[in-house]
Coordinates of C-alpha atoms in Angstrom, one line a residue:
M5 CA -16.1 -9.5 -16.0
T6 CA -18.8 -11.3 -14.6
P7 CA -22.3 -10.9 -13.4
E8 CA -21.0 -11.6 -10.0
D9 CA -18.3 -8.4 -10.2
D10 CA -20.9 -6.4 -11.7
H11 CA -23.0 -7.1 -8.2
P12 CA -21.1 -6.6 -5.8
A13 CA -23.3 -7.9 -3.0
A14 CA -24.1 -11.0 -4.7
S15 CA -21.8 -13.7 -3.5
M16 CA -18.8 -13.6 -1.5
H17 CA -17.7 -17.0 -3.1
G18 CA -17.8 -18.4 0.4
L19 CA -15.4 -16.6 1.6
D20 CA -15.0 -17.5 5.8
V21 CA -13.3 -14.7 6.7
E22 CA -13.0 -15.7 10.6
S23 CA -11.8 -19.2 9.5
L24 CA -9.7 -18.0 7.1
V25 CA -7.6 -15.2 9.0
E26 CA -7.4 -18.7 12.0
L27 CA -6.1 -21.2 8.9
S28 CA -3.6 -18.9 7.3
R29 CA -1.5 -18.6 11.0
P30 CA 1.5 -20.3 10.4
A31 CA 2.5 -23.1 12.2
P32 CA 5.0 -23.1 14.8
S33 CA 8.2 -24.5 13.7
P34 CA 10.3 -25.3 16.3
M35 CA 13.6 -27.3 15.1
L36 CA 13.7 -24.8 11.9
G37 CA 16.0 -22.9 14.0
I38 CA 18.3 -25.7 14.0
L39 CA 17.9 -27.3 11.0
P40 CA 20.6 -25.8 9.6
F41 CA 22.7 -26.4 12.2
A42 CA 22.0 -29.8 12.3
G43 CA 22.3 -30.3 8.7
L44 CA 25.9 -28.9 9.3
G45 CA 26.5 -31.2 12.0
C46 CA 25.8 -34.3 9.8
L47 CA 28.0 -33.3 7.3
V48 CA 30.7 -32.5 9.9
A49 CA 29.9 -35.6 11.5
A50 CA 30.4 -37.9 8.4
L51 CA 34.0 -36.7 7.6
V52 CA 34.8 -36.8 11.3
T53 CA 34.0 -41.0 10.8
A54 CA 35.3 -41.5 7.2
T55 CA 38.6 -40.4 8.6
A56 CA 38.4 -41.3 11.6
L57 CA 36.7 -45.4 10.9
Q58 CA 38.6 -46.7 8.0
S59 CA 36.9 -49.9 8.1
P60 CA 33.1 -50.3 6.6
L61 CA 31.3 -50.0 10.0
G62 CA 32.6 -46.3 9.9
M63 CA 31.7 -46.1 6.4
G64 CA 28.1 -46.7 7.7
I65 CA 28.2 -44.4 9.7
A66 CA 29.7 -41.5 7.9
T67 CA 27.1 -42.3 5.4
G68 CA 23.7 -42.1 7.2
F69 CA 25.5 -39.0 8.9
L70 CA 25.6 -37.8 5.0
L71 CA 22.4 -38.6 4.4
G72 CA 21.2 -37.2 7.2
S73 CA 23.1 -33.5 5.9
L74 CA 21.1 -34.0 2.6
G75 CA 17.8 -34.5 3.8
S76 CA 17.9 -31.3 6.1
T77 CA 19.3 -29.6 2.9
F78 CA 16.3 -31.0 0.6
Y79 CA 13.9 -30.1 3.3
M80 CA 15.1 -26.5 3.6
A81 CA 15.3 -26.0 -0.1
R82 CA 11.3 -27.2 -0.3
L83 CA 10.7 -24.5 2.6
A84 CA 12.1 -21.8 1.0
Q85 CA 10.4 -23.1 -2.9
S86 CA 7.6 -23.2 -1.1
A87 CA 7.8 -19.3 0.7
R88 CA 9.0 -18.4 -2.8
D89 CA 5.6 -19.7 -4.7
E90 CA 4.0 -18.2 -1.8
R91 CA 4.9 -14.9 -2.0
R92 CA 4.2 -15.3 -5.8
A93 CA 0.7 -16.2 -5.2
V94 CA 0.4 -12.4 -2.9
R95 CA 1.0 -11.1 -5.9
K96 CA -0.7 -13.2 -8.3
I97 CA -3.9 -11.5 -5.7
D98 CA -3.0 -8.3 -5.6
E99 CA -2.5 -8.0 -9.6
L100 CA -6.0 -9.4 -9.7
V101 CA -7.3 -6.8 -7.6
T102 CA -5.5 -4.3 -9.1
L103 CA -7.2 -5.4 -12.6
R104 CA -10.6 -6.0 -10.5
Q105 CA -10.9 -9.3 -11.4
W106 CA -12.8 -10.2 -8.1
S107 CA -13.9 -13.6 -8.6
D108 CA -10.7 -14.9 -9.3
A109 CA -8.9 -12.4 -6.6
A110 CA -11.5 -14.1 -3.9
T111 CA -10.9 -17.7 -4.9
S112 CA -7.1 -17.1 -5.1
V113 CA -6.3 -15.7 -1.8
R114 CA -9.2 -18.1 -0.4
Q115 CA -7.0 -21.3 -1.2
L116 CA -4.3 -19.1 0.1
M117 CA -5.2 -18.5 3.3
S118 CA -7.2 -22.1 3.8
R119 CA -3.6 -23.6 5.2
P120 CA -1.1 -22.0 7.3
M121 CA 1.0 -19.5 5.1
R122 CA 4.8 -19.8 5.7
L123 CA 6.2 -16.4 6.2
L124 CA 4.2 -13.4 8.2
V125 CA 5.3 -10.5 6.3
S126 CA 3.2 -12.6 3.4
R127 CA 0.1 -13.2 5.3
R128 CA 0.1 -10.1 6.4
A129 CA 0.0 -8.9 2.7
A130 CA -2.9 -11.5 2.2
V131 CA -5.0 -10.2 4.9
S132 CA -4.8 -6.4 3.2
L133 CA -5.6 -8.2 0.0
L134 CA -8.2 -9.8 2.0
A135 CA -10.0 -7.2 3.2
R136 CA -10.0 -5.3 0.1
I137 CA -11.9 -8.3 -1.2
T138 CA -14.2 -8.3 1.1
S139 CA -15.2 -4.7 0.8
R140 CA -15.9 -5.5 -2.5
Y141 CA -18.0 -7.3 -2.2
G142 CA -19.7 -5.5 0.5
D143 CA -19.0 -6.7 3.7
E144 CA -17.7 -3.6 5.5
E145 CA -17.9 -4.5 9.0
A146 CA -15.7 -7.8 7.6
A147 CA -12.6 -5.6 6.0
I148 CA -12.5 -2.9 9.0
E149 CA -11.7 -5.7 11.3
L150 CA -9.6 -7.4 9.3
M151 CA -7.3 -3.5 8.8
R152 CA -7.9 -3.2 13.0
D153 CA -6.4 -5.9 13.5
L154 CA -3.3 -5.5 10.9
I155 CA -3.1 -2.3 12.8
D156 CA -2.7 -3.8 16.2
D157 CA -0.3 -6.6 14.6
P158 CA 3.3 -5.7 16.2
G159 CA 4.7 -7.2 13.6
T160 CA 3.7 -5.2 11.3
D161 CA 6.0 -3.0 9.6
P162 CA 5.6 1.1 10.0
S163 CA 4.7 1.5 6.3
T164 CA 2.0 -1.1 6.2
S165 CA 0.5 0.1 9.3
F166 CA 0.4 3.7 7.7
A167 CA -1.5 2.0 5.1
A168 CA -3.4 -0.3 6.7
R169 CA -5.0 3.1 8.8
C170 CA -5.4 5.0 5.9
N171 CA -7.5 2.4 4.6
L172 CA -9.6 2.0 7.4
A173 CA -10.3 5.5 7.9
V174 CA -11.9 5.3 4.4
L175 CA -14.0 2.2 5.7
L176 CA -14.9 4.2 8.5
L177 CA -16.5 7.5 6.3
R178 CA -17.7 4.9 4.1
T179 CA -19.9 3.3 6.9
H180 CA -20.9 6.9 8.1
R181 CA -18.3 6.7 12.0
L182 CA -16.6 10.3 11.2
G183 CA -15.7 10.5 14.4
E184 CA -13.8 7.5 14.6
A185 CA -12.6 8.3 11.1
N186 CA -11.4 11.9 12.4
D187 CA -9.3 10.9 15.0
T188 CA -7.4 8.5 12.6
L189 CA -7.2 10.4 10.7
D190 CA -5.7 13.2 13.0
R191 CA -3.6 10.3 14.1
L192 CA -1.8 9.7 10.7
R193 CA -1.9 13.8 10.1
G194 CA 0.5 13.9 13.6
D195 CA 2.4 10.7 12.6
M196 CA 4.1 12.3 9.3
R197 CA 4.4 15.8 11.0
R198 CA 6.6 14.0 13.7
M199 CA 8.5 12.5 10.9
Q200 CA 8.6 15.0 8.5
S201 CA 10.0 17.2 11.8
S202 CA 12.4 14.5 12.4
I203 CA 13.3 14.4 8.9
A204 CA 14.2 18.0 8.5
R205 CA 16.3 18.0 11.5
M206 CA 18.6 14.9 10.4
R207 CA 18.3 17.1 6.9
Q208 CA 20.2 20.7 9.0
A209 CA 22.0 18.2 11.0
D210 CA 24.0 17.0 8.1
D211 CA 23.6 20.1 6.2
A212 CA 25.5 22.1 9.3
S213 CA 28.5 19.4 9.4
V214 CA 28.6 19.5 5.8
A215 CA 29.0 23.1 6.1
E216 CA 31.9 22.8 8.8
E217 CA 33.8 20.8 6.1
E218 CA 33.8 23.0 3.3
P219 CA 37.0 24.8 2.5
E220 CA 36.6 28.8 3.0
L221 CA 36.5 30.8 -0.6
K222 CA 39.4 33.2 -1.4
I223 CA 38.0 36.7 -3.0
D224 CA 39.4 35.9 -5.7
D225 CA 37.1 33.6 -6.4
L226 CA 33.8 35.0 -5.5
L227 CA 34.9 37.1 -7.6
D228 CA 35.9 35.1 -10.8
A229 CA 32.3 33.5 -9.5
E230 CA 31.0 37.0 -10.7
D231 CA 32.5 36.5 -14.2
G232 CA 29.8 33.3 -14.7
D233 CA 26.1 32.7 -15.6
G234 CA 25.3 32.3 -11.7
P235 CA 24.1 29.6 -9.9
P236 CA 21.8 27.5 -11.8
Q237 CA 18.3 27.2 -12.0
A238 CA 16.5 24.8 -10.0
S239 CA 14.7 22.4 -12.2
A240 CA 11.1 22.2 -12.0
D241 CA 11.0 18.6 -12.4
V242 CA 13.3 18.1 -8.9
P243 CA 11.0 15.9 -6.4
P244 CA 9.8 17.6 -3.6
S245 CA 12.4 17.0 -0.3
P246 CA 11.1 14.1 2.1
E247 CA 10.5 16.4 4.6
S248 CA 7.3 17.7 2.7
F249 CA 6.4 13.9 1.1
V250 CA 2.9 13.1 1.8
P251 CA 1.0 9.9 1.2
A252 CA -1.2 10.0 -1.7
A253 CA -3.7 7.6 0.4
L254 CA -3.5 10.2 3.5
I255 CA -4.4 12.7 0.9
V256 CA -6.9 10.8 -0.6
A257 CA -8.5 10.2 2.7
E258 CA -8.7 14.0 4.2
M259 CA -10.5 14.8 1.0
Y260 CA -13.2 12.1 0.9
R261 CA -13.3 13.6 4.8
D262 CA -14.0 16.9 3.4
V263 CA -16.2 16.0 1.2
Q264 CA -18.1 14.5 4.0
T265 CA -18.0 17.2 5.8
N266 CA -18.8 20.1 3.8
H267 CA -15.0 21.3 3.3
H268 CA -15.2 21.7 -0.4
E269 CA -12.8 24.6 -1.0
E270 CA -10.2 22.6 1.3
A271 CA -10.7 19.4 -0.6
I272 CA -9.8 21.1 -3.7
E273 CA -6.8 23.1 -2.2
A274 CA -5.4 19.3 -1.5
F275 CA -6.1 17.7 -4.8
E276 CA -4.2 21.4 -6.7
Q277 CA -1.4 21.7 -4.4
H278 CA -0.3 18.0 -4.8
R279 CA -1.8 16.8 -7.9
P280 CA 1.6 15.8 -9.2
S281 CA 2.3 13.7 -6.7
L282 CA -0.7 12.3 -6.2
Q283 CA -0.3 11.3 -10.1
R284 CA 2.7 9.7 -9.3
Q285 CA 2.2 7.7 -6.6
L286 CA -1.6 6.2 -7.6
G287 CA -1.3 5.5 -10.7
V288 CA -4.9 4.7 -12.0
R289 CA -6.0 4.9 -8.4
F290 CA -5.5 8.6 -9.6
S291 CA -9.0 8.8 -10.4
D292 CA -10.6 8.5 -6.7
A293 CA -8.9 12.0 -6.2
L294 CA -9.7 13.2 -9.3
A295 CA -13.5 12.1 -8.5
L296 CA -13.6 13.3 -5.2
A297 CA -11.7 16.7 -6.2
S298 CA -15.1 16.9 -8.7
A299 CA -17.2 16.9 -6.6
S300 CA -16.2 19.1 -4.6
A301 CA -15.8 21.0 -7.3
E302 CA -19.3 20.5 -8.3
R303 CA -20.4 21.7 -4.5
A304 CA -18.2 24.5 -4.3
G305 CA -19.5 26.3 -8.1
R306 CA -16.9 25.5 -10.3
S307 CA -18.8 23.7 -12.5
D308 CA -16.1 23.6 -15.1
D309 CA -13.8 22.0 -13.2
A310 CA -15.8 19.5 -11.9
A311 CA -17.0 18.1 -15.6
V312 CA -13.0 17.9 -16.8
W313 CA -12.5 16.1 -13.3
W314 CA -15.1 14.2 -13.5
S315 CA -13.9 13.2 -17.1
D316 CA -10.7 12.2 -16.2
A317 CA -11.4 10.4 -13.5
T318 CA -14.2 8.4 -15.7
C319 CA -11.6 7.8 -17.9
L320 CA -9.4 6.0 -15.5
T321 CA -12.4 4.0 -13.9
P322 CA -16.1 3.4 -15.1
A323 CA -18.1 5.6 -13.5
A324 CA -20.0 2.7 -11.4
E325 CA -16.5 1.8 -9.3
L326 CA -16.0 4.8 -8.4
L327 CA -19.8 5.3 -6.9
R328 CA -19.2 2.0 -5.2
R329 CA -16.4 3.4 -3.9
Y330 CA -17.5 6.5 -2.8
P331 CA -21.5 6.4 -2.6
E332 CA -21.7 10.6 -2.7
L333 CA -20.1 11.2 -5.7
A334 CA -23.7 10.5 -7.2
D335 CA -24.9 13.9 -7.6
V336 CA -21.6 14.7 -9.5
A337 CA -22.0 11.3 -11.6
S338 CA -25.9 12.4 -12.2
R339 CA -24.4 15.8 -13.7
H340 CA -21.6 14.7 -15.6
E341 CA -23.1 11.6 -17.2
G342 CA -21.7 11.0 -20.4
T343 CA -19.6 13.5 -20.7
V344 CA -16.4 13.6 -22.5
I345 CA -13.5 16.1 -23.2
P346 CA -11.3 15.3 -26.4
A347 CA -9.3 17.9 -26.4
H348 CA -8.0 17.1 -22.4
P349 CA -5.7 15.0 -22.0
L350 CA -6.1 11.8 -20.4
A351 CA -6.3 13.0 -16.5
G352 CA -3.7 15.4 -17.4
G353 CA -4.3 18.8 -17.0
G354 CA -7.7 20.3 -15.3
A355 CA -8.2 24.2 -14.3

């Protein structure tokens, strides 16, 4: 890790956020839509000319049309390759951010966004990564504006918009804008309830249609079934139904709000209720939920749970990084600094 990575506010690596946002806007390409048809037309014209004009002049004209078709095909292939390279660059930056190699990530995102990008979807992903990098280097205001631009973009897909609003809520909480953050989280929770209700109605309609198509059981079949072992027991590993699913980003953001507003029992309850789902969805970032739960447990008088959860969190992520993300963890960090519980599985258990 470089010194600049150790001290996030030391340098922004020359990231001019406003310039990068403007420079990376895809340039309009009015000819791109008709280029495939032009290439196909040139190919057809070459075939027709070569067939109709059996002369050196006709062959020359056909060759010209053929070269035009090949040129358009080559140009489209170059555009497709450029788009693939762009997607690979975005994935590489995402890997650098995940690995917390912030210097390399900042350099790569500056190189990528210093010219018009080919694909809008890649640009939106790059803007989201730029927001994370600028937040990492202490420019919370720029990160908030980037997230708002991403949310306001009518072309942003629902999942990206939802994730951006969760990140925006965390940034607002970090900058102590509790009212705005609370409004954002309430809207997100409302969207989740509406989506869950829609999925539940769809499943009920599907179950009703299936029940109507099922043949009527005879009494002999029911009597035979009583002699068996009964219905199979539900497996404990069955994933939650879609209508009960809650994104981990929303749970963590709400836990952070509960920590700030001293609703520690609610934060602990959310953590314990959704713990398996949080582990599946977050991976290494499960440390965020563990650390927030530890802070709430410490303030709720559950010091043993706080020690276990803080130990698990710092096994996944360094304490300094957790404190950067959530300054409110300072008290639990100071109390349980260096706490290690070897008998406890890595981030796997807890009271």
